PDB file of C-alpha atoms in Angstrom:
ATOM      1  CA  UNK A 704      -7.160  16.235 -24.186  1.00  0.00           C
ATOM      2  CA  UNK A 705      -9.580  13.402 -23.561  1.00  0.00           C
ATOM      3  CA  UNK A 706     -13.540  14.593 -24.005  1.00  0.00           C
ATOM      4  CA  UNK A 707     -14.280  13.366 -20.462  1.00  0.00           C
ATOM      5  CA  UNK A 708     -11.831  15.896 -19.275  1.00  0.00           C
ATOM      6  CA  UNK A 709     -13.105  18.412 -21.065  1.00  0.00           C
ATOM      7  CA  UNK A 710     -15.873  17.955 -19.848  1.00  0.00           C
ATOM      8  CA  UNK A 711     -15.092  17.969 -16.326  1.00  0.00           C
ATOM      9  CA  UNK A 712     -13.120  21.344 -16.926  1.00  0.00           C
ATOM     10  CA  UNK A 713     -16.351  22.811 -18.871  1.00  0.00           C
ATOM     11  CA  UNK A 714     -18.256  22.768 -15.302  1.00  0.00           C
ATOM     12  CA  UNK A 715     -14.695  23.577 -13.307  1.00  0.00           C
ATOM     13  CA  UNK A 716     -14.916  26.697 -14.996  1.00  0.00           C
ATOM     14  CA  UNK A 717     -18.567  26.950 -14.364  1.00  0.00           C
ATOM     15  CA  UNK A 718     -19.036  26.853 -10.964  1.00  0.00           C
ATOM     16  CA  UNK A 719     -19.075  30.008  -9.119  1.00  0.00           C
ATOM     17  CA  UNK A 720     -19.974  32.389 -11.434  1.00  0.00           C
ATOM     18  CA  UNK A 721     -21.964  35.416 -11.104  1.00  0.00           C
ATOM     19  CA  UNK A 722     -22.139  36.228 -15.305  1.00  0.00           C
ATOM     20  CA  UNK A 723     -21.858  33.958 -18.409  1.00  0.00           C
ATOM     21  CA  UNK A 724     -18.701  32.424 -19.766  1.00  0.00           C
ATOM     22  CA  UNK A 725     -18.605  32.870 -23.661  1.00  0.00           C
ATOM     23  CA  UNK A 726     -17.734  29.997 -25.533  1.00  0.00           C
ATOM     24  CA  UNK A 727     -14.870  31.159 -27.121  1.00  0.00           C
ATOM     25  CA  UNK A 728     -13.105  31.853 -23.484  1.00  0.00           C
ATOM     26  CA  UNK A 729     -13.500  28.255 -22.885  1.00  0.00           C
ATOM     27  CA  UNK A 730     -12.589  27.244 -26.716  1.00  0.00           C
ATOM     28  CA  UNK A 731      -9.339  29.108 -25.633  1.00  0.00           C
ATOM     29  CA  UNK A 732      -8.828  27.381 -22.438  1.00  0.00           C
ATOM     30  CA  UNK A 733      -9.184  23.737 -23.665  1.00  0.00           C
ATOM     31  CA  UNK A 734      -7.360  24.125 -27.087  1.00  0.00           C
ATOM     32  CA  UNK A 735     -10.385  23.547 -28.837  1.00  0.00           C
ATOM     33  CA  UNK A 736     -12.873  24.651 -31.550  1.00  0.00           C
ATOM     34  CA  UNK A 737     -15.668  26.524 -31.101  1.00  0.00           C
ATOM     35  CA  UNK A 738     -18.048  23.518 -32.280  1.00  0.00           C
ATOM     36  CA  UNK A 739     -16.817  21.461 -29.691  1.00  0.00           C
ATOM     37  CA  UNK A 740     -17.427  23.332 -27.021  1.00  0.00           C
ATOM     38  CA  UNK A 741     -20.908  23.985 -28.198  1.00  0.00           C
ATOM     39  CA  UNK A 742     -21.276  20.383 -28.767  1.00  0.00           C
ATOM     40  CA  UNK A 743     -20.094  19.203 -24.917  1.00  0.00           C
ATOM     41  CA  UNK A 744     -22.039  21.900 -23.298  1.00  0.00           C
ATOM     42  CA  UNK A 745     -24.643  20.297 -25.097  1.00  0.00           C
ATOM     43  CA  UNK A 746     -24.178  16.937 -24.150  1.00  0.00           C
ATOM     44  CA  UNK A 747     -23.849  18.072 -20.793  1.00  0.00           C
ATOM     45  CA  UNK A 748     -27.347  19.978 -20.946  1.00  0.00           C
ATOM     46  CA  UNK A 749     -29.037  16.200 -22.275  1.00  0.00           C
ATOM     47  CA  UNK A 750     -27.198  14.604 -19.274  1.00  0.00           C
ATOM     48  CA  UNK A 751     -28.635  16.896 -16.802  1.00  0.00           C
ATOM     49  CA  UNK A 752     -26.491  19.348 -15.307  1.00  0.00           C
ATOM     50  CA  UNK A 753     -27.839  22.688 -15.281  1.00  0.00           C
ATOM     51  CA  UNK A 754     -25.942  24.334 -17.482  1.00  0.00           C
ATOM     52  CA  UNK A 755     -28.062  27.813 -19.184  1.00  0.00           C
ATOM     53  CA  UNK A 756     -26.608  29.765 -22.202  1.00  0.00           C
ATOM     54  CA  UNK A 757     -26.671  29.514 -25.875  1.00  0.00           C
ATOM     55  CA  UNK A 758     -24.243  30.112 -28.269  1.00  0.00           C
ATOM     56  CA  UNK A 759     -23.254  33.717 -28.862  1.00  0.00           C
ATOM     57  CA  UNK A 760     -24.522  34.809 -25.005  1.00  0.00           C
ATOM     58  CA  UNK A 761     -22.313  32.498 -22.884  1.00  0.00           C
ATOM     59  CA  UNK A 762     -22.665  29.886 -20.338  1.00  0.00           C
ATOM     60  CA  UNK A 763     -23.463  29.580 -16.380  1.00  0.00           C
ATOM     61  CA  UNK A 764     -24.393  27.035 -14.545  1.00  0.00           C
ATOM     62  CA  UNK A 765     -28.505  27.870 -13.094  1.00  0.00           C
ATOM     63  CA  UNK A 766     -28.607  29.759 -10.061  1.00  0.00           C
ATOM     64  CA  UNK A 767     -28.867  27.356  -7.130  1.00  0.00           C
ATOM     65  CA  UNK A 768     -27.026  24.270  -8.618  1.00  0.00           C
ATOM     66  CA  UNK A 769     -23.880  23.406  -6.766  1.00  0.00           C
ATOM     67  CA  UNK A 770     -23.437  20.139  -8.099  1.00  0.00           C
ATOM     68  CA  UNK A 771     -19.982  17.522  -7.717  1.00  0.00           C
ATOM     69  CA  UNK A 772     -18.249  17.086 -10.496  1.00  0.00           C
ATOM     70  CA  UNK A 773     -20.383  14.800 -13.017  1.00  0.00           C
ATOM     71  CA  UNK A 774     -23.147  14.822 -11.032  1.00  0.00           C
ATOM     72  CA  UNK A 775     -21.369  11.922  -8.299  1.00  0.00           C
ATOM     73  CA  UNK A 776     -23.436  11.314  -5.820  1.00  0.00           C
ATOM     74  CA  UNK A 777     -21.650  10.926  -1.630  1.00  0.00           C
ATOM     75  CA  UNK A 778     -21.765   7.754  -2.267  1.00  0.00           C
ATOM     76  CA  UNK A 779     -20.170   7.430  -5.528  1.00  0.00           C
ATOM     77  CA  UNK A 780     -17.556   9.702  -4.040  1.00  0.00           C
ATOM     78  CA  UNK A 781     -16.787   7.406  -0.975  1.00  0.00           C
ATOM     79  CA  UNK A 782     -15.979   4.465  -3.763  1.00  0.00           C
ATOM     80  CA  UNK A 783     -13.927   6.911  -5.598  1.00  0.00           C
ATOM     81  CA  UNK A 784     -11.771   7.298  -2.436  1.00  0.00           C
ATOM     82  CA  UNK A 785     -11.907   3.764  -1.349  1.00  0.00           C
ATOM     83  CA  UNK A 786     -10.894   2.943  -4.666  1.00  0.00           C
ATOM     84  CA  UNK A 787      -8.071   5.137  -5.088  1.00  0.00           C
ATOM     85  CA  UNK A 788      -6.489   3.790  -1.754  1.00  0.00           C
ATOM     86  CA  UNK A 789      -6.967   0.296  -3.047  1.00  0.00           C
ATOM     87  CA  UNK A 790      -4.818   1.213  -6.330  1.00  0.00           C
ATOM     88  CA  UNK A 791      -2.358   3.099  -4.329  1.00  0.00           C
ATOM     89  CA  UNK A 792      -1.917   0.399  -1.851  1.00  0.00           C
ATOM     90  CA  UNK A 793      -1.632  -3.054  -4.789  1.00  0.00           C
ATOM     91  CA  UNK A 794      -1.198  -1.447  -8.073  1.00  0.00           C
ATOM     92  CA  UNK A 795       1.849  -0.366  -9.854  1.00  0.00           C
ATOM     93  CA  UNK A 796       3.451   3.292  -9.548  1.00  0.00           C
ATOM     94  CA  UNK A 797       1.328   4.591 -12.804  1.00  0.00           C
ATOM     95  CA  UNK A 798      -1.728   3.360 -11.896  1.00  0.00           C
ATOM     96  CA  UNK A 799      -1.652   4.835  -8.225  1.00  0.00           C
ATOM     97  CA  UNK A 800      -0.569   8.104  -9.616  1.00  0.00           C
ATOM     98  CA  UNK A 801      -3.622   8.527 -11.511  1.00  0.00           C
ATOM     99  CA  UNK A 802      -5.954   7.509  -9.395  1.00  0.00           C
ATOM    100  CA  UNK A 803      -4.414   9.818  -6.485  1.00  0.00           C
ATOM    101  CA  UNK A 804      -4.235  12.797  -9.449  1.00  0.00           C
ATOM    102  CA  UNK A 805      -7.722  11.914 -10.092  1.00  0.00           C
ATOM    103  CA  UNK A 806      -9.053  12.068  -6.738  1.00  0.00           C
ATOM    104  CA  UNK A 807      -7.196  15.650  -6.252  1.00  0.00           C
ATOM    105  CA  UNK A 808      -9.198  16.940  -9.151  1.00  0.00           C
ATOM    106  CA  UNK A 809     -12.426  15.928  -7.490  1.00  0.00           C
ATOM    107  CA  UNK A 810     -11.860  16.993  -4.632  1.00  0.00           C
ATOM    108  CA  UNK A 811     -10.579  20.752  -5.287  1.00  0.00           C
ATOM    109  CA  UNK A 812     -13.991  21.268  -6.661  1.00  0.00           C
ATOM    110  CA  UNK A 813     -16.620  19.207  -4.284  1.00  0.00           C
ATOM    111  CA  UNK A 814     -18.920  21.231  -1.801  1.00  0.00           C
ATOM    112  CA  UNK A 815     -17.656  21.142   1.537  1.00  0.00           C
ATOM    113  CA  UNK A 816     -19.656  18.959   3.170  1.00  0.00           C
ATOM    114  CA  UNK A 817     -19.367  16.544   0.488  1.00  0.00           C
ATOM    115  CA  UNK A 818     -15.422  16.777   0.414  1.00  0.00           C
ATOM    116  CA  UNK A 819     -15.437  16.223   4.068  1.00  0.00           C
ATOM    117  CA  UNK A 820     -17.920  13.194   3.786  1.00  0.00           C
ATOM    118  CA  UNK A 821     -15.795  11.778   1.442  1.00  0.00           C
ATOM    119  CA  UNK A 822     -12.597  11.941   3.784  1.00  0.00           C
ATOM    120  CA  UNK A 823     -14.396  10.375   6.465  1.00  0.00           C
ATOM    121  CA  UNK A 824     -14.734   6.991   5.373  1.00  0.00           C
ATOM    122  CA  UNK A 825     -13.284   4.267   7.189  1.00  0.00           C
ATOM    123  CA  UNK A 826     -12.264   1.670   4.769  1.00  0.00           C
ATOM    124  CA  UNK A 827      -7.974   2.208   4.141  1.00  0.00           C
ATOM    125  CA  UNK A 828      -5.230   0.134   2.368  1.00  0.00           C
ATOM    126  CA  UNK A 829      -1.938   0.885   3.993  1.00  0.00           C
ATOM    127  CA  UNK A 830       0.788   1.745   2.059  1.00  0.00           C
ATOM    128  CA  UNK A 831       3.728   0.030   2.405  1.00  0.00           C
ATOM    129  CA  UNK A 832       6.504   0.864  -0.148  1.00  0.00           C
ATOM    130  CA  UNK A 833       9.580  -1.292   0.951  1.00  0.00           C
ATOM    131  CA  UNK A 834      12.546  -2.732  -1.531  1.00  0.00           C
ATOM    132  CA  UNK A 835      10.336  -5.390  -2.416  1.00  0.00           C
ATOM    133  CA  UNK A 836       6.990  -3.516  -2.797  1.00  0.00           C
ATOM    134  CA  UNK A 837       8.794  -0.741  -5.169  1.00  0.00           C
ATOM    135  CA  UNK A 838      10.100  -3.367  -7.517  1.00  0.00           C
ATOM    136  CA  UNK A 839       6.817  -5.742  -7.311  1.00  0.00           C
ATOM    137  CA  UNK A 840       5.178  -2.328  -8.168  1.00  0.00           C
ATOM    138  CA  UNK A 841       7.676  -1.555 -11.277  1.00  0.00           C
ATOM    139  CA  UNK A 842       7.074  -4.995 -12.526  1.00  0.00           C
ATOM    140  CA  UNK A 843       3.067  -4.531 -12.670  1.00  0.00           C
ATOM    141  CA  UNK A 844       3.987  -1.108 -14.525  1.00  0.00           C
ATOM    142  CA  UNK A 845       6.094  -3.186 -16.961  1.00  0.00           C
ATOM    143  CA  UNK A 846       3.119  -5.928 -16.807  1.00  0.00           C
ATOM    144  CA  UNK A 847       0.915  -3.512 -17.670  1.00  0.00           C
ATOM    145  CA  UNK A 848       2.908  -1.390 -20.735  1.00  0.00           C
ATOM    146  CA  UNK A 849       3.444  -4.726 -22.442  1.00  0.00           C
ATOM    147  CA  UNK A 850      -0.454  -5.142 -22.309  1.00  0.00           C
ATOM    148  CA  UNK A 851      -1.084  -1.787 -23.924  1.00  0.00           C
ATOM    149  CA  UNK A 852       1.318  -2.394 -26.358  1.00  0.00           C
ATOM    150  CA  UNK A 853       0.715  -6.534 -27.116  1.00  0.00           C
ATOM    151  CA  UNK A 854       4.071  -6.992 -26.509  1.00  0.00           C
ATOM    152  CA  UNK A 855       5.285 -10.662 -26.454  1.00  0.00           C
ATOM    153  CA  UNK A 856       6.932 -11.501 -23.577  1.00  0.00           C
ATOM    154  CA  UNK A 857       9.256 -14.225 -22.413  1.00  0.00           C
ATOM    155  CA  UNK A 858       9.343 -15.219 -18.871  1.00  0.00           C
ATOM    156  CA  UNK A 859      10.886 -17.818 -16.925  1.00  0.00           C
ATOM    157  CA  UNK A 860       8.499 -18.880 -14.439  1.00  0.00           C
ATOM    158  CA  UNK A 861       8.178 -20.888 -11.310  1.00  0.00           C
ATOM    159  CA  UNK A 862       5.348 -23.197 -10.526  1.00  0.00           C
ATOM    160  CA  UNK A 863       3.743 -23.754  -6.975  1.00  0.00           C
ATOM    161  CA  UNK A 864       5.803 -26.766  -6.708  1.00  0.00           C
ATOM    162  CA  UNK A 865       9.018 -24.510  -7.928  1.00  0.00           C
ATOM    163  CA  UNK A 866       9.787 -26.258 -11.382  1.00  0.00           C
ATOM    164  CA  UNK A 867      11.082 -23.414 -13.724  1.00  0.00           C
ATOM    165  CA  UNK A 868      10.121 -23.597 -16.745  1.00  0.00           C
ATOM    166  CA  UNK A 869      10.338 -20.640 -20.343  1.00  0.00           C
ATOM    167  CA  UNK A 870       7.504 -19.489 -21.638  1.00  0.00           C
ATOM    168  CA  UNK A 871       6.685 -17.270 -24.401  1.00  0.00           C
ATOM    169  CA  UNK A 872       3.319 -15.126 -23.433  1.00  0.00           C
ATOM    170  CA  UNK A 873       0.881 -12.903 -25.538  1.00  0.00           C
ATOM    171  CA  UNK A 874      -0.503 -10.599 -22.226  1.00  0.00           C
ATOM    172  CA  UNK A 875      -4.071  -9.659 -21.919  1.00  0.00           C
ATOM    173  CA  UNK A 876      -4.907  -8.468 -18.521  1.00  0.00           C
ATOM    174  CA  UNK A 877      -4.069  -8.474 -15.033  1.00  0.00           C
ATOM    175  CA  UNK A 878      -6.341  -9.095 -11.949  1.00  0.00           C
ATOM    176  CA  UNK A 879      -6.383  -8.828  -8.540  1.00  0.00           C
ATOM    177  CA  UNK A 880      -7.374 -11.612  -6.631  1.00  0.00           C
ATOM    178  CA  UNK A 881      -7.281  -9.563  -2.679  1.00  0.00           C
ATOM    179  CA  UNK A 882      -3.851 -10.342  -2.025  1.00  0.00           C
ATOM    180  CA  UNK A 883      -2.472 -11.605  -5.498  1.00  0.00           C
ATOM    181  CA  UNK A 884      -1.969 -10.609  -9.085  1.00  0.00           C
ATOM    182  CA  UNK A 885      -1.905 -12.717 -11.899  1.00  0.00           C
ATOM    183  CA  UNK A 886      -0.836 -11.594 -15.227  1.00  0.00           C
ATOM    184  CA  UNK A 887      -3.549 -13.481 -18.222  1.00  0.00           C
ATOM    185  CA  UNK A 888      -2.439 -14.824 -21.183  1.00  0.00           C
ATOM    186  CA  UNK A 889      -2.419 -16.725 -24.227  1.00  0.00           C
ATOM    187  CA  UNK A 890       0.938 -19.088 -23.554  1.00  0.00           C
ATOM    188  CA  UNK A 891       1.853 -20.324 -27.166  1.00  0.00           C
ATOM    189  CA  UNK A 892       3.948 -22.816 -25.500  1.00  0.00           C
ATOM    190  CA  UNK A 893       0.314 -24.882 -24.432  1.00  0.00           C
ATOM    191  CA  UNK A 894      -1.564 -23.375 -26.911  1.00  0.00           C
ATOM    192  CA  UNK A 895      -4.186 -21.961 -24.416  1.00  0.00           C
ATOM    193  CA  UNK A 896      -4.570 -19.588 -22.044  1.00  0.00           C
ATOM    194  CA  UNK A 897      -2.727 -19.476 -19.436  1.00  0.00           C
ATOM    195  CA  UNK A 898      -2.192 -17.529 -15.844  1.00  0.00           C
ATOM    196  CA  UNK A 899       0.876 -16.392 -14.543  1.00  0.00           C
ATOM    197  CA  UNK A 900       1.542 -14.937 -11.090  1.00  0.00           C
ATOM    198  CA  UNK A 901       3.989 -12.165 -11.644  1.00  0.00           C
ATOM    199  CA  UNK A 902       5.521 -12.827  -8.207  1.00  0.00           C
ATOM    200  CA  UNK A 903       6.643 -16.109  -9.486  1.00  0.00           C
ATOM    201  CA  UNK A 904       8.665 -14.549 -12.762  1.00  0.00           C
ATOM    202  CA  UNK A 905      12.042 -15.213 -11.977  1.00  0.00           C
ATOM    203  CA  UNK A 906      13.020 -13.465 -15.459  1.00  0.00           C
ATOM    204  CA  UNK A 907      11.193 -11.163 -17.859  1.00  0.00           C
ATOM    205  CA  UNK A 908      12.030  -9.749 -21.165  1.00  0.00           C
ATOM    206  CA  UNK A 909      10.175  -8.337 -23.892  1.00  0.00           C
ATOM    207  CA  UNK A 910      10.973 -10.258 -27.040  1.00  0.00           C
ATOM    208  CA  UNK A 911      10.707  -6.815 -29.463  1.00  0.00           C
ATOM    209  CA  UNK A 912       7.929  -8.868 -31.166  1.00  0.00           C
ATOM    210  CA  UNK A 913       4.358  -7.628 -31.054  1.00  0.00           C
ATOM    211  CA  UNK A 914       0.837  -9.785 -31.604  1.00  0.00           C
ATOM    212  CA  UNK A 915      -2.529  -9.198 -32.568  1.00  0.00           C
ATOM    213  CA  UNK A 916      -5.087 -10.614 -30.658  1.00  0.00           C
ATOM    214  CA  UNK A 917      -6.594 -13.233 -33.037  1.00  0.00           C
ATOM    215  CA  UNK A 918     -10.171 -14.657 -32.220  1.00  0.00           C
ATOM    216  CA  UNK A 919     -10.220 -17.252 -30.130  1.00  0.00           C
ATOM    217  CA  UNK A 920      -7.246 -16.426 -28.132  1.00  0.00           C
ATOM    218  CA  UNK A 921      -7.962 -12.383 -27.546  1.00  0.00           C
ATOM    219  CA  UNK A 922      -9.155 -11.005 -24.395  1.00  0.00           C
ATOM    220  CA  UNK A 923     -13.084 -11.604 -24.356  1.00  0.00           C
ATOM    221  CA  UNK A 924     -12.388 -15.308 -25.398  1.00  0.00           C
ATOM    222  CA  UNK A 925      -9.855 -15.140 -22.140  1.00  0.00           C
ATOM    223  CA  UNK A 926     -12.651 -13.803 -20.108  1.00  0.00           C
ATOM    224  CA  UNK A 927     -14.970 -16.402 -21.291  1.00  0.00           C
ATOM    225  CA  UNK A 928     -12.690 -18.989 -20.810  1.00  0.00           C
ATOM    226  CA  UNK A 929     -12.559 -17.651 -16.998  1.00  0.00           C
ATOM    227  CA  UNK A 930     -15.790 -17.341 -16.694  1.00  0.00           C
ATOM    228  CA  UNK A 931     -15.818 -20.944 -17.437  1.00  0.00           C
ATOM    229  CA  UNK A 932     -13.630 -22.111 -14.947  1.00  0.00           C
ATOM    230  CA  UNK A 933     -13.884 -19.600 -12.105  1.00  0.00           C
ATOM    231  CA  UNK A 934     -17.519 -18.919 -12.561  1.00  0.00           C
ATOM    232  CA  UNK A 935     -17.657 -15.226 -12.757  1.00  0.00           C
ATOM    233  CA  UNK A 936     -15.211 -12.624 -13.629  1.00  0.00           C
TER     234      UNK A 936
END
């Protein structure tokens, strides 16, 4: 389990409660050690939420405190949503899970009024999942695995003036531009980076090879480069 949800489940388990929760309860819960959990609920106490107990006694959170979960404030909350319609609406199908599973964990635990302030806002993303979206989706799922795993990747790709041409592709990001993707890469064909819009791949196959990220041509010398020529990125 990743410490950030740990420590979102540490005040989960928190809130409400009329007497302490000892330690080892929670060490129980979250599969951990004892020293753990003393050590989060400590970081948590430095960060600020209200959390009183020691070690030995158990844990509430202070009598009055009915905080969001990691102390978001409404309008932290109202991104959060905004957000997660964004993904939902122009990532792929991994991505937009998450961020909807995400936004169900906040939610369960917000203070009504919060909750419902967060529903209200007005900015949305339709959702359109056609043929064409579900397999655009897929291939920014693909895009995206073959980032994680520096996968090199062959693709045969169309320019704007439609010339085809094969290029072999060491992936480092994607970004969305409001209405287009582009996949960022080092293209050893040109021996620079290079940006390819995945809606332009006519083929894509993973070559079984894998790279690492050399200076010069890994991801912060990519977002320099960008920087560069876009002026901010």
């Amino acid at each position: 389990m990743r410490r950030a949800d740990r420590l979102f489940l540490i005040i989960h388990a928190l809130r409400g409660r009329r007497t302490a929760l000892q330690a080892r309860s929670l060490a129980e819960t979250l599969g951990v050690s004892l020293r753990t959990v003393y050590r989060d609920v400590a970081d948590l106490q430095l960060s600020g939420v209200p959390i009183e107990g020691e070690a030995g006694v158990g844990y509430v959170l202070r009598k009055g405190a009915d905080i969001p979960p990691l102390m978001f404030t409404a309008e932290e909350l109202e991104s959060l949503v905004v957000g997660t319609r964004f993904v939902r609406a122009f990532a792929g199908g991994r991505l937009a899970d998450g961020a909807q599973a995400a936004l169900m964990k906040i939610e369960a635990v917000l203070p009504a009024e919060l909750r419902e302030r967060a529903a209200r806002t007005r900015i949305y993303a339709p959702v359109y999942r056609d043929e064409m979206a579900l397999a655009f989706a897929a291939r920014i799922d693909r895009l995206h695995a073959a980032i994680e795993a520096q996968q090199v990747l062959r693709l045969v790709y169309r320019d704007e003036g439609g010339q085809a041409s094969t290029r072999e592709v060491e992936p480092l990001c994607l970004a969305f531009w409001g209405g287009k993707w582009t996949l960022g890469t080092w293209c050893r064909l040109r021996s620079a980076f290079r940006n390819f819009r995945p809606d332009r791949i006519d083929q894509l196959d993973e070559t079984g090879e894998c790279f690492a990220a050399g200076e010069g041509r890994n991801l912060d010398a990519y977002l320099d480069a960008m920087r560069g020529y876009y002026g901010g990125v």
